[in-house]
Amino acid sequence: MEHRERGIREVDGVAVLARHRATCHCGEVELALDLPDGIVDPRRCDCSICRRKGAVVASVPLAGLHVVRGADRLRLYQFNTHTARHYFCGTCGIYTHHQRRSNPEQYGYNVGCLDGINPLKIAGVSCEDGVNHPSDRATAGPA
């Protein structure tokens, strides 16, 4: 694994391409991800949905994710504040990406969907505190 600039450019001998293909398990959904800096900030989260899906995710700007094929196969799931938009394949059930709650200008994507990339080979993946989400913290002072 090699780190350059901001992101990971190689995982277990597989190059992360500047435009990398990502697919669900059955191949019905295909994404193209613009990854000029590689895999940026891979992480897990311990919120209620992320604990269950267990995916390593990384982020791209909204303009950096393109649905190439299978938009009609994508299903949307929202819960709690209905801010985040979680997408998964309606055929095989694999989570592909989500529009982030903490930064709605970004998509989080499932690193395991990147062609040839094994996210379990990325060392030191951190876990974000999604149970105590920053958007849930009170911003008002004492009453």
PDB file of C-alpha atoms in Angstrom:
ATOM      1  CA  MET A   1       0.000   0.000   0.000  1.00  0.00           C
ATOM      2  CA  GLU A   2       1.424   3.374  -0.989  1.00  0.00           C
ATOM      3  CA  HIS A   3       0.329   6.790   0.294  1.00  0.00           C
ATOM      4  CA  ARG A   4       0.959   9.895  -1.819  1.00  0.00           C
ATOM      5  CA  GLU A   5      -0.433  13.377  -1.441  1.00  0.00           C
ATOM      6  CA  ARG A   6      -3.808  12.945   0.265  1.00  0.00           C
ATOM      7  CA  GLY A   7      -4.886   9.434  -0.589  1.00  0.00           C
ATOM      8  CA  ILE A   8      -3.991   5.802  -1.089  1.00  0.00           C
ATOM      9  CA  ARG A   9      -2.774   5.124  -4.626  1.00  0.00           C
ATOM     10  CA  GLU A  10      -2.287   1.368  -4.368  1.00  0.00           C
ATOM     11  CA  VAL A  11      -3.785  -1.449  -2.308  1.00  0.00           C
ATOM     12  CA  ASP A  12      -2.021  -4.819  -2.169  1.00  0.00           C
ATOM     13  CA  GLY A  13      -0.382  -4.277  -5.562  1.00  0.00           C
ATOM     14  CA  VAL A  14      -3.519  -2.949  -7.289  1.00  0.00           C
ATOM     15  CA  ALA A  15      -3.363   0.646  -8.521  1.00  0.00           C
ATOM     16  CA  VAL A  16      -6.175   3.019  -7.647  1.00  0.00           C
ATOM     17  CA  LEU A  17      -6.996   4.693 -10.943  1.00  0.00           C
ATOM     18  CA  ALA A  18      -7.801   8.388 -11.362  1.00  0.00           C
ATOM     19  CA  ARG A  19     -11.165   7.221 -12.733  1.00  0.00           C
ATOM     20  CA  HIS A  20     -11.953   3.898 -11.131  1.00  0.00           C
ATOM     21  CA  ARG A  21     -14.848   1.572 -11.867  1.00  0.00           C
ATOM     22  CA  ALA A  22     -17.021   0.328  -9.009  1.00  0.00           C
ATOM     23  CA  THR A  23     -19.773  -2.261  -9.138  1.00  0.00           C
ATOM     24  CA  CYS A  24     -22.214  -4.013  -6.873  1.00  0.00           C
ATOM     25  CA  HIS A  25     -21.871  -7.793  -6.463  1.00  0.00           C
ATOM     26  CA  CYS A  26     -24.153  -8.786  -9.354  1.00  0.00           C
ATOM     27  CA  GLY A  27     -22.820  -6.065 -11.682  1.00  0.00           C
ATOM     28  CA  GLU A  28     -26.205  -4.472 -12.354  1.00  0.00           C
ATOM     29  CA  VAL A  29     -24.983  -1.175 -10.836  1.00  0.00           C
ATOM     30  CA  GLU A  30     -21.782   0.356 -12.190  1.00  0.00           C
ATOM     31  CA  LEU A  31     -20.254   3.594 -10.958  1.00  0.00           C
ATOM     32  CA  ALA A  32     -17.316   5.639 -12.211  1.00  0.00           C
ATOM     33  CA  LEU A  33     -15.459   7.411  -9.414  1.00  0.00           C
ATOM     34  CA  ASP A  34     -13.083  10.309  -9.957  1.00  0.00           C
ATOM     35  CA  LEU A  35     -10.182   9.491  -7.623  1.00  0.00           C
ATOM     36  CA  PRO A  36      -7.338  11.806  -8.692  1.00  0.00           C
ATOM     37  CA  ASP A  37      -5.914  11.652  -5.153  1.00  0.00           C
ATOM     38  CA  GLY A  38      -6.584   7.936  -4.704  1.00  0.00           C
ATOM     39  CA  ILE A  39      -8.703   6.593  -1.868  1.00  0.00           C
ATOM     40  CA  VAL A  40      -9.092   9.551   0.477  1.00  0.00           C
ATOM     41  CA  ASP A  41      -9.788   9.107   4.196  1.00  0.00           C
ATOM     42  CA  PRO A  42     -10.952   5.472   4.258  1.00  0.00           C
ATOM     43  CA  ARG A  43     -12.878   4.760   7.437  1.00  0.00           C
ATOM     44  CA  ARG A  44     -15.638   2.860   9.134  1.00  0.00           C
ATOM     45  CA  CYS A  45     -18.428   4.309  11.236  1.00  0.00           C
ATOM     46  CA  ASP A  46     -20.237   2.949  14.274  1.00  0.00           C
ATOM     47  CA  CYS A  47     -23.669   4.484  13.626  1.00  0.00           C
ATOM     48  CA  SER A  48     -26.615   2.073  13.537  1.00  0.00           C
ATOM     49  CA  ILE A  49     -26.551   1.432   9.763  1.00  0.00           C
ATOM     50  CA  CYS A  50     -22.767   1.379   9.331  1.00  0.00           C
ATOM     51  CA  ARG A  51     -22.305  -1.136  12.150  1.00  0.00           C
ATOM     52  CA  ARG A  52     -24.600  -3.457  10.258  1.00  0.00           C
ATOM     53  CA  LYS A  53     -23.129  -2.991   6.782  1.00  0.00           C
ATOM     54  CA  GLY A  54     -19.494  -3.017   7.987  1.00  0.00           C
ATOM     55  CA  ALA A  55     -18.160  -1.331   4.858  1.00  0.00           C
ATOM     56  CA  VAL A  56     -14.956   0.656   4.573  1.00  0.00           C
ATOM     57  CA  VAL A  57     -15.993   3.961   3.003  1.00  0.00           C
ATOM     58  CA  ALA A  58     -14.124   6.879   1.476  1.00  0.00           C
ATOM     59  CA  SER A  59     -15.377  10.183   0.101  1.00  0.00           C
ATOM     60  CA  VAL A  60     -15.652  11.977  -3.217  1.00  0.00           C
ATOM     61  CA  PRO A  61     -17.323  15.275  -4.108  1.00  0.00           C
ATOM     62  CA  LEU A  62     -20.831  14.864  -5.553  1.00  0.00           C
ATOM     63  CA  ALA A  63     -19.446  15.590  -9.030  1.00  0.00           C
ATOM     64  CA  GLY A  64     -16.893  12.765  -8.555  1.00  0.00           C
ATOM     65  CA  LEU A  65     -19.399   9.892  -8.649  1.00  0.00           C
ATOM     66  CA  HIS A  66     -21.182   8.938 -11.857  1.00  0.00           C
ATOM     67  CA  VAL A  67     -23.793   6.203 -12.247  1.00  0.00           C
ATOM     68  CA  VAL A  68     -22.729   4.542 -15.498  1.00  0.00           C
ATOM     69  CA  ARG A  69     -25.283   1.750 -15.480  1.00  0.00           C
ATOM     70  CA  GLY A  70     -28.108   0.548 -13.268  1.00  0.00           C
ATOM     71  CA  ALA A  71     -29.607   3.787 -11.946  1.00  0.00           C
ATOM     72  CA  ASP A  72     -32.971   2.019 -12.183  1.00  0.00           C
ATOM     73  CA  ARG A  73     -31.613  -0.805  -9.976  1.00  0.00           C
ATOM     74  CA  LEU A  74     -30.486   1.530  -7.176  1.00  0.00           C
ATOM     75  CA  ARG A  75     -32.713   1.687  -4.137  1.00  0.00           C
ATOM     76  CA  LEU A  76     -32.721   4.538  -1.640  1.00  0.00           C
ATOM     77  CA  TYR A  77     -32.831   4.080   2.110  1.00  0.00           C
ATOM     78  CA  GLN A  78     -33.167   6.947   4.592  1.00  0.00           C
ATOM     79  CA  PHE A  79     -33.735   6.948   8.333  1.00  0.00           C
ATOM     80  CA  ASN A  80     -33.635   9.193  11.417  1.00  0.00           C
ATOM     81  CA  THR A  81     -33.160  12.763  10.085  1.00  0.00           C
ATOM     82  CA  HIS A  82     -33.574  11.653   6.438  1.00  0.00           C
ATOM     83  CA  THR A  83     -30.543  13.770   5.514  1.00  0.00           C
ATOM     84  CA  ALA A  84     -28.191  11.014   4.373  1.00  0.00           C
ATOM     85  CA  ARG A  85     -29.230   9.118   1.266  1.00  0.00           C
ATOM     86  CA  HIS A  86     -28.017   5.499   1.293  1.00  0.00           C
ATOM     87  CA  TYR A  87     -28.033   3.630  -2.023  1.00  0.00           C
ATOM     88  CA  PHE A  88     -27.857  -0.096  -2.596  1.00  0.00           C
ATOM     89  CA  CYS A  89     -28.471  -2.482  -5.476  1.00  0.00           C
ATOM     90  CA  GLY A  90     -32.054  -3.725  -5.567  1.00  0.00           C
ATOM     91  CA  THR A  91     -30.908  -7.041  -7.049  1.00  0.00           C
ATOM     92  CA  CYS A  92     -27.968  -8.161  -4.871  1.00  0.00           C
ATOM     93  CA  GLY A  93     -28.419  -5.771  -1.924  1.00  0.00           C
ATOM     94  CA  ILE A  94     -24.864  -4.401  -1.894  1.00  0.00           C
ATOM     95  CA  TYR A  95     -24.436  -0.882  -0.511  1.00  0.00           C
ATOM     96  CA  THR A  96     -22.647   1.171  -3.176  1.00  0.00           C
ATOM     97  CA  HIS A  97     -22.672   4.758  -1.902  1.00  0.00           C
ATOM     98  CA  HIS A  98     -24.438   7.402   0.149  1.00  0.00           C
ATOM     99  CA  GLN A  99     -24.791  11.154   0.181  1.00  0.00           C
ATOM    100  CA  ARG A 100     -23.241  12.045   3.509  1.00  0.00           C
ATOM    101  CA  ARG A 101     -25.150  13.600   6.384  1.00  0.00           C
ATOM    102  CA  SER A 102     -22.079  15.292   7.837  1.00  0.00           C
ATOM    103  CA  ASN A 103     -21.185  16.785   4.446  1.00  0.00           C
ATOM    104  CA  PRO A 104     -24.053  16.668   1.905  1.00  0.00           C
ATOM    105  CA  GLU A 105     -21.621  17.924  -0.766  1.00  0.00           C
ATOM    106  CA  GLN A 106     -19.896  14.540  -0.702  1.00  0.00           C
ATOM    107  CA  TYR A 107     -20.687  10.930  -1.428  1.00  0.00           C
ATOM    108  CA  GLY A 108     -19.309   8.204   0.733  1.00  0.00           C
ATOM    109  CA  TYR A 109     -18.635   5.135  -1.393  1.00  0.00           C
ATOM    110  CA  ASN A 110     -18.057   1.490  -0.565  1.00  0.00           C
ATOM    111  CA  VAL A 111     -14.331   0.894  -1.125  1.00  0.00           C
ATOM    112  CA  GLY A 112     -15.120  -2.816  -1.499  1.00  0.00           C
ATOM    113  CA  CYS A 113     -17.015  -2.017  -4.728  1.00  0.00           C
ATOM    114  CA  LEU A 114     -13.874  -0.648  -6.436  1.00  0.00           C
ATOM    115  CA  ASP A 115     -12.703  -3.091  -9.102  1.00  0.00           C
ATOM    116  CA  GLY A 116      -9.752  -5.123  -7.837  1.00  0.00           C
ATOM    117  CA  ILE A 117      -9.494  -3.373  -4.456  1.00  0.00           C
ATOM    118  CA  ASN A 118      -9.722  -5.379  -1.234  1.00  0.00           C
ATOM    119  CA  PRO A 119     -10.529  -2.914   1.570  1.00  0.00           C
ATOM    120  CA  LEU A 120      -9.408  -5.452   4.168  1.00  0.00           C
ATOM    121  CA  LYS A 121      -5.843  -4.924   2.910  1.00  0.00           C
ATOM    122  CA  ILE A 122      -5.874  -1.227   3.902  1.00  0.00           C
ATOM    123  CA  ALA A 123      -4.074  -0.930   7.224  1.00  0.00           C
ATOM    124  CA  GLY A 124      -5.132   1.450   9.957  1.00  0.00           C
ATOM    125  CA  VAL A 125      -8.712   2.184   8.871  1.00  0.00           C
ATOM    126  CA  SER A 126     -10.195   4.393  11.585  1.00  0.00           C
ATOM    127  CA  CYS A 127     -13.712   4.212  12.986  1.00  0.00           C
ATOM    128  CA  GLU A 128     -15.752   7.410  13.155  1.00  0.00           C
ATOM    129  CA  ASP A 129     -18.102   8.066  16.076  1.00  0.00           C
ATOM    130  CA  GLY A 130     -21.418   7.943  14.247  1.00  0.00           C
ATOM    131  CA  VAL A 131     -23.336   7.162  17.430  1.00  0.00           C
ATOM    132  CA  ASN A 132     -22.555  10.691  18.633  1.00  0.00           C
ATOM    133  CA  HIS A 133     -22.872  12.347  15.227  1.00  0.00           C
ATOM    134  CA  PRO A 134     -21.622  15.967  15.057  1.00  0.00           C
ATOM    135  CA  SER A 135     -25.001  17.051  13.621  1.00  0.00           C
ATOM    136  CA  ASP A 136     -26.708  15.787  16.781  1.00  0.00           C
ATOM    137  CA  ARG A 137     -24.599  17.850  19.154  1.00  0.00           C
ATOM    138  CA  ALA A 138     -26.299  20.878  20.688  1.00  0.00           C
ATOM    139  CA  THR A 139     -24.874  24.136  19.352  1.00  0.00           C
ATOM    140  CA  ALA A 140     -26.795  26.425  21.655  1.00  0.00           C
ATOM    141  CA  GLY A 141     -25.254  27.699  24.884  1.00  0.00           C
ATOM    142  CA  PRO A 142     -26.803  27.339  28.352  1.00  0.00           C
ATOM    143  CA  ALA A 143     -30.414  28.414  28.597  1.00  0.00           C
TER     144      ALA A 143
END
